[in-house]
Amino acid sequence: MTQGSATAGELSSDTISQEVDTFEEIWSLATLYGNEGNPILQKFAISGRFHADYSHLESNQGDYSDFDARRLRIGFKSQWFQDFTLHVEADLDAENVDFDFDSESYKGLTDAYLGWSPNKQWNLKLGKQSAGFTLDGKTSSKKLLTLERSNLANNLWFSKEYFTGISASVKHNKWSYFAGAFSSAVPKELTEFDAGNFGILSTYYDLTDQTGGEESILTLDYVYNEPHQNNGTRSFEQVVSLNHRYENDLWGLRSEVSAGQGYDDQSDVWGVSIMPFYNLNDKLQLVTRYTHMTSADANGLRLNRYENIIESGRGDSYHEGYAGLNWYIYNHKLKCQSGVTYTQMRDLTNDGGAYDGWGLNLGLRMYW
């Protein structure tokens, strides 16, 4: 290596370091108070996220193009008495921002819980919180590698996401366990207990020592959902998901196979999703995904968010291919994402639900 190239490399490293320091300084402004030595209040920080999308879809069933200010949330997260976390966050209409909580722009609370974590092995939450299962369903929208959750999650997971309940997680050596019980009602704030209930049991096993890499986690999720006419969940009485996350410095693979037992008019559904990704460098990442789903009976499957605007009917067999590029400006806290999808859904009854088309999606993701 010549002296000139070494100098260029050093300058490049210095530039990256300066960028990181600048972002850290900006993001640190969200922490309004921090003092680990205070026995009562250790931290108080503003929390939230902003997501924006541009989507262009062309299909045999119609076209769609629009800009969507997707998510805007604002709240706070605080640490008390060393072991307790109080987190409250509100969901706002990003296209009609009005901080008057009596206005239509206030959509309700997402997180509103008290957490207790006496050590790194135990965590207990009481209140409104994310009820995660399936591979993408348990991944925060802040840290998705694709612009949309897989349609397997969209069909089986309870996409309202935030439910009032109690949950506990514990870690022991290579094993981790999660158990949660929730009300299926979805009011703006805490639950009204006018619907059914559901429970989640998850078991995690750390395979990193066997497979190498930075992360290798195998997870089994089981959900029992009490059927009720007022449920804000999907109409599945039972859901099972086996999923795996693997990642090393250069590449990773996320995969799952999941199935749901429907009730009322909802058919039983099963599907698979596989998502390989490759890190070009510290900033750029290539992501691909293939998703397939089948329902036991007709009209058991729904399309994903933007395809559903074009065709809101239901089908019985689904295929999707995705290829995207992520640009991590400041890790997941500030990133731009792009993706191209090809989606096909069959509708044997021919009563509205068939879909065949391409889509281009661009997105900005930011959280603090």
mmCIF file of N, CA, C and O in Angstrom, residues 302-334:
data_model
loop_
_atom_site.group_PDB
_atom_site.id
_atom_site.type_symbol
_atom_site.label_atom_id
_atom_site.label_comp_id
_atom_site.label_asym_id
_atom_site.label_seq_id
_atom_site.Cartn_x
_atom_site.Cartn_y
_atom_site.Cartn_z
ATOM 1 N N ARG A 302 -54.934 -12.241 2.478
ATOM 2 C CA ARG A 302 -55.054 -10.829 2.144
ATOM 3 C C ARG A 302 -53.733 -10.341 1.573
ATOM 4 O O ARG A 302 -52.662 -10.882 1.890
ATOM 5 N N LEU A 303 -53.804 -9.291 0.766
ATOM 6 C CA LEU A 303 -52.606 -8.671 0.217
ATOM 7 C C LEU A 303 -51.968 -7.742 1.246
ATOM 8 O O LEU A 303 -52.577 -7.409 2.269
ATOM 9 N N ASN A 304 -50.743 -7.308 0.962
ATOM 10 C CA ASN A 304 -50.040 -6.406 1.861
ATOM 11 C C ASN A 304 -50.569 -4.989 1.710
ATOM 12 O O ASN A 304 -51.468 -4.714 0.914
ATOM 13 N N ARG A 305 -49.984 -4.055 2.458
ATOM 14 C CA ARG A 305 -50.537 -2.717 2.658
ATOM 15 C C ARG A 305 -50.932 -2.017 1.361
ATOM 16 O O ARG A 305 -52.096 -1.647 1.167
ATOM 17 N N TYR A 306 -50.003 -1.807 0.457
ATOM 18 C CA TYR A 306 -50.287 -0.979 -0.714
ATOM 19 C C TYR A 306 -50.998 -1.762 -1.814
ATOM 20 O O TYR A 306 -51.853 -1.214 -2.524
ATOM 21 N N GLU A 307 -50.667 -3.063 -1.980
ATOM 22 C CA GLU A 307 -51.427 -3.868 -2.936
ATOM 23 C C GLU A 307 -52.895 -3.945 -2.537
ATOM 24 O O GLU A 307 -53.784 -3.984 -3.389
ATOM 25 N N ASN A 308 -53.166 -3.934 -1.227
ATOM 26 C CA ASN A 308 -54.533 -4.022 -0.736
ATOM 27 C C ASN A 308 -55.360 -2.791 -1.092
ATOM 28 O O ASN A 308 -56.595 -2.842 -1.134
ATOM 29 N N ILE A 309 -54.685 -1.651 -1.354
ATOM 30 C CA ILE A 309 -55.405 -0.459 -1.801
ATOM 31 C C ILE A 309 -55.971 -0.686 -3.203
ATOM 32 O O ILE A 309 -57.086 -0.247 -3.529
ATOM 33 N N ILE A 310 -55.217 -1.387 -4.030
ATOM 34 C CA ILE A 310 -55.677 -1.681 -5.390
ATOM 35 C C ILE A 310 -56.721 -2.793 -5.389
ATOM 36 O O ILE A 310 -57.761 -2.692 -6.041
ATOM 37 N N GLU A 311 -56.450 -3.850 -4.638
ATOM 38 C CA GLU A 311 -57.345 -5.005 -4.604
ATOM 39 C C GLU A 311 -57.545 -5.437 -3.152
ATOM 40 O O GLU A 311 -56.636 -5.971 -2.523
ATOM 41 N N SER A 312 -58.743 -5.198 -2.638
ATOM 42 C CA SER A 312 -59.024 -5.507 -1.230
ATOM 43 C C SER A 312 -59.643 -6.884 -1.041
ATOM 44 O O SER A 312 -59.921 -7.286 0.093
ATOM 45 N N GLY A 313 -59.858 -7.612 -2.137
ATOM 46 C CA GLY A 313 -60.425 -8.953 -2.029
ATOM 47 C C GLY A 313 -59.424 -9.941 -1.466
ATOM 48 O O GLY A 313 -58.270 -9.615 -1.175
ATOM 49 N N ARG A 314 -59.857 -11.180 -1.331
ATOM 50 C CA ARG A 314 -59.034 -12.222 -0.729
ATOM 51 C C ARG A 314 -58.725 -13.316 -1.744
ATOM 52 O O ARG A 314 -59.486 -13.557 -2.685
ATOM 53 N N GLY A 315 -57.592 -14.000 -1.522
ATOM 54 C CA GLY A 315 -57.180 -15.081 -2.414
ATOM 55 C C GLY A 315 -56.846 -16.334 -1.629
ATOM 56 O O GLY A 315 -57.098 -16.431 -0.427
ATOM 57 N N ASP A 316 -56.228 -17.315 -2.322
ATOM 58 C CA ASP A 316 -55.947 -18.597 -1.673
ATOM 59 C C ASP A 316 -54.510 -19.073 -1.872
ATOM 60 O O ASP A 316 -54.092 -20.028 -1.239
ATOM 61 N N SER A 317 -53.728 -18.429 -2.750
ATOM 62 C CA SER A 317 -52.326 -18.782 -2.936
ATOM 63 C C SER A 317 -51.552 -17.509 -3.256
ATOM 64 O O SER A 317 -51.986 -16.719 -4.103
ATOM 65 N N TYR A 318 -50.395 -17.328 -2.607
ATOM 66 C CA TYR A 318 -49.687 -16.048 -2.680
ATOM 67 C C TYR A 318 -48.190 -16.276 -2.859
ATOM 68 O O TYR A 318 -47.594 -17.145 -2.204
ATOM 69 N N HIS A 319 -47.581 -15.475 -3.758
ATOM 70 C CA HIS A 319 -46.136 -15.469 -3.959
ATOM 71 C C HIS A 319 -45.665 -14.016 -4.007
ATOM 72 O O HIS A 319 -46.326 -13.159 -4.619
ATOM 73 N N GLU A 320 -44.520 -13.755 -3.380
ATOM 74 C CA GLU A 320 -43.929 -12.416 -3.456
ATOM 75 C C GLU A 320 -42.412 -12.533 -3.494
ATOM 76 O O GLU A 320 -41.808 -13.288 -2.735
ATOM 77 N N GLY A 321 -41.797 -11.754 -4.403
ATOM 78 C CA GLY A 321 -40.350 -11.608 -4.440
ATOM 79 C C GLY A 321 -39.986 -10.159 -4.195
ATOM 80 O O GLY A 321 -40.663 -9.249 -4.683
ATOM 81 N N TYR A 322 -38.922 -9.934 -3.423
ATOM 82 C CA TYR A 322 -38.514 -8.579 -3.041
ATOM 83 C C TYR A 322 -37.004 -8.460 -3.194
ATOM 84 O O TYR A 322 -36.251 -9.376 -2.829
ATOM 85 N N ALA A 323 -36.562 -7.323 -3.720
ATOM 86 C CA ALA A 323 -35.135 -6.998 -3.767
ATOM 87 C C ALA A 323 -34.984 -5.529 -3.417
ATOM 88 O O ALA A 323 -35.674 -4.671 -3.987
ATOM 89 N N GLY A 324 -34.108 -5.229 -2.458
ATOM 90 C CA GLY A 324 -34.000 -3.851 -1.994
ATOM 91 C C GLY A 324 -32.586 -3.469 -1.610
ATOM 92 O O GLY A 324 -31.690 -4.309 -1.470
ATOM 93 N N LEU A 325 -32.400 -2.163 -1.434
ATOM 94 C CA LEU A 325 -31.122 -1.593 -1.012
ATOM 95 C C LEU A 325 -31.378 -0.659 0.160
ATOM 96 O O LEU A 325 -32.235 0.217 0.088
ATOM 97 N N ASN A 326 -30.642 -0.861 1.248
ATOM 98 C CA ASN A 326 -30.742 -0.014 2.441
ATOM 99 C C ASN A 326 -29.492 0.840 2.581
ATOM 100 O O ASN A 326 -28.370 0.353 2.416
ATOM 101 N N TRP A 327 -29.691 2.113 2.901
ATOM 102 C CA TRP A 327 -28.596 3.045 3.154
ATOM 103 C C TRP A 327 -28.711 3.497 4.602
ATOM 104 O O TRP A 327 -29.613 4.244 4.956
ATOM 105 N N TYR A 328 -27.779 3.026 5.444
ATOM 106 C CA TYR A 328 -27.793 3.347 6.867
ATOM 107 C C TYR A 328 -26.965 4.613 7.105
ATOM 108 O O TYR A 328 -25.735 4.561 7.209
ATOM 109 N N ILE A 329 -27.652 5.729 7.197
ATOM 110 C CA ILE A 329 -26.978 7.011 7.416
ATOM 111 C C ILE A 329 -26.461 7.082 8.848
ATOM 112 O O ILE A 329 -25.323 7.478 9.093
ATOM 113 N N TYR A 330 -27.281 6.687 9.803
ATOM 114 C CA TYR A 330 -26.893 6.602 11.211
ATOM 115 C C TYR A 330 -27.553 5.354 11.776
ATOM 116 O O TYR A 330 -28.564 5.418 12.443
ATOM 117 N N ASN A 331 -26.992 4.203 11.420
ATOM 118 C CA ASN A 331 -27.554 2.878 11.701
ATOM 119 C C ASN A 331 -29.076 2.884 11.482
ATOM 120 O O ASN A 331 -29.560 3.535 10.555
ATOM 121 N N HIS A 332 -29.832 2.171 12.308
ATOM 122 C CA HIS A 332 -31.282 2.127 12.094
ATOM 123 C C HIS A 332 -31.975 3.429 12.510
ATOM 124 O O HIS A 332 -33.141 3.630 12.176
ATOM 125 N N LYS A 333 -31.265 4.285 13.214
ATOM 126 C CA LYS A 333 -31.891 5.517 13.698
ATOM 127 C C LYS A 333 -32.179 6.504 12.574
ATOM 128 O O LYS A 333 -33.073 7.349 12.706
ATOM 129 N N LEU A 334 -31.440 6.418 11.481
ATOM 130 C CA LEU A 334 -31.695 7.256 10.308
ATOM 131 C C LEU A 334 -31.240 6.478 9.085
ATOM 132 O O LEU A 334 -30.043 6.243 8.893
#
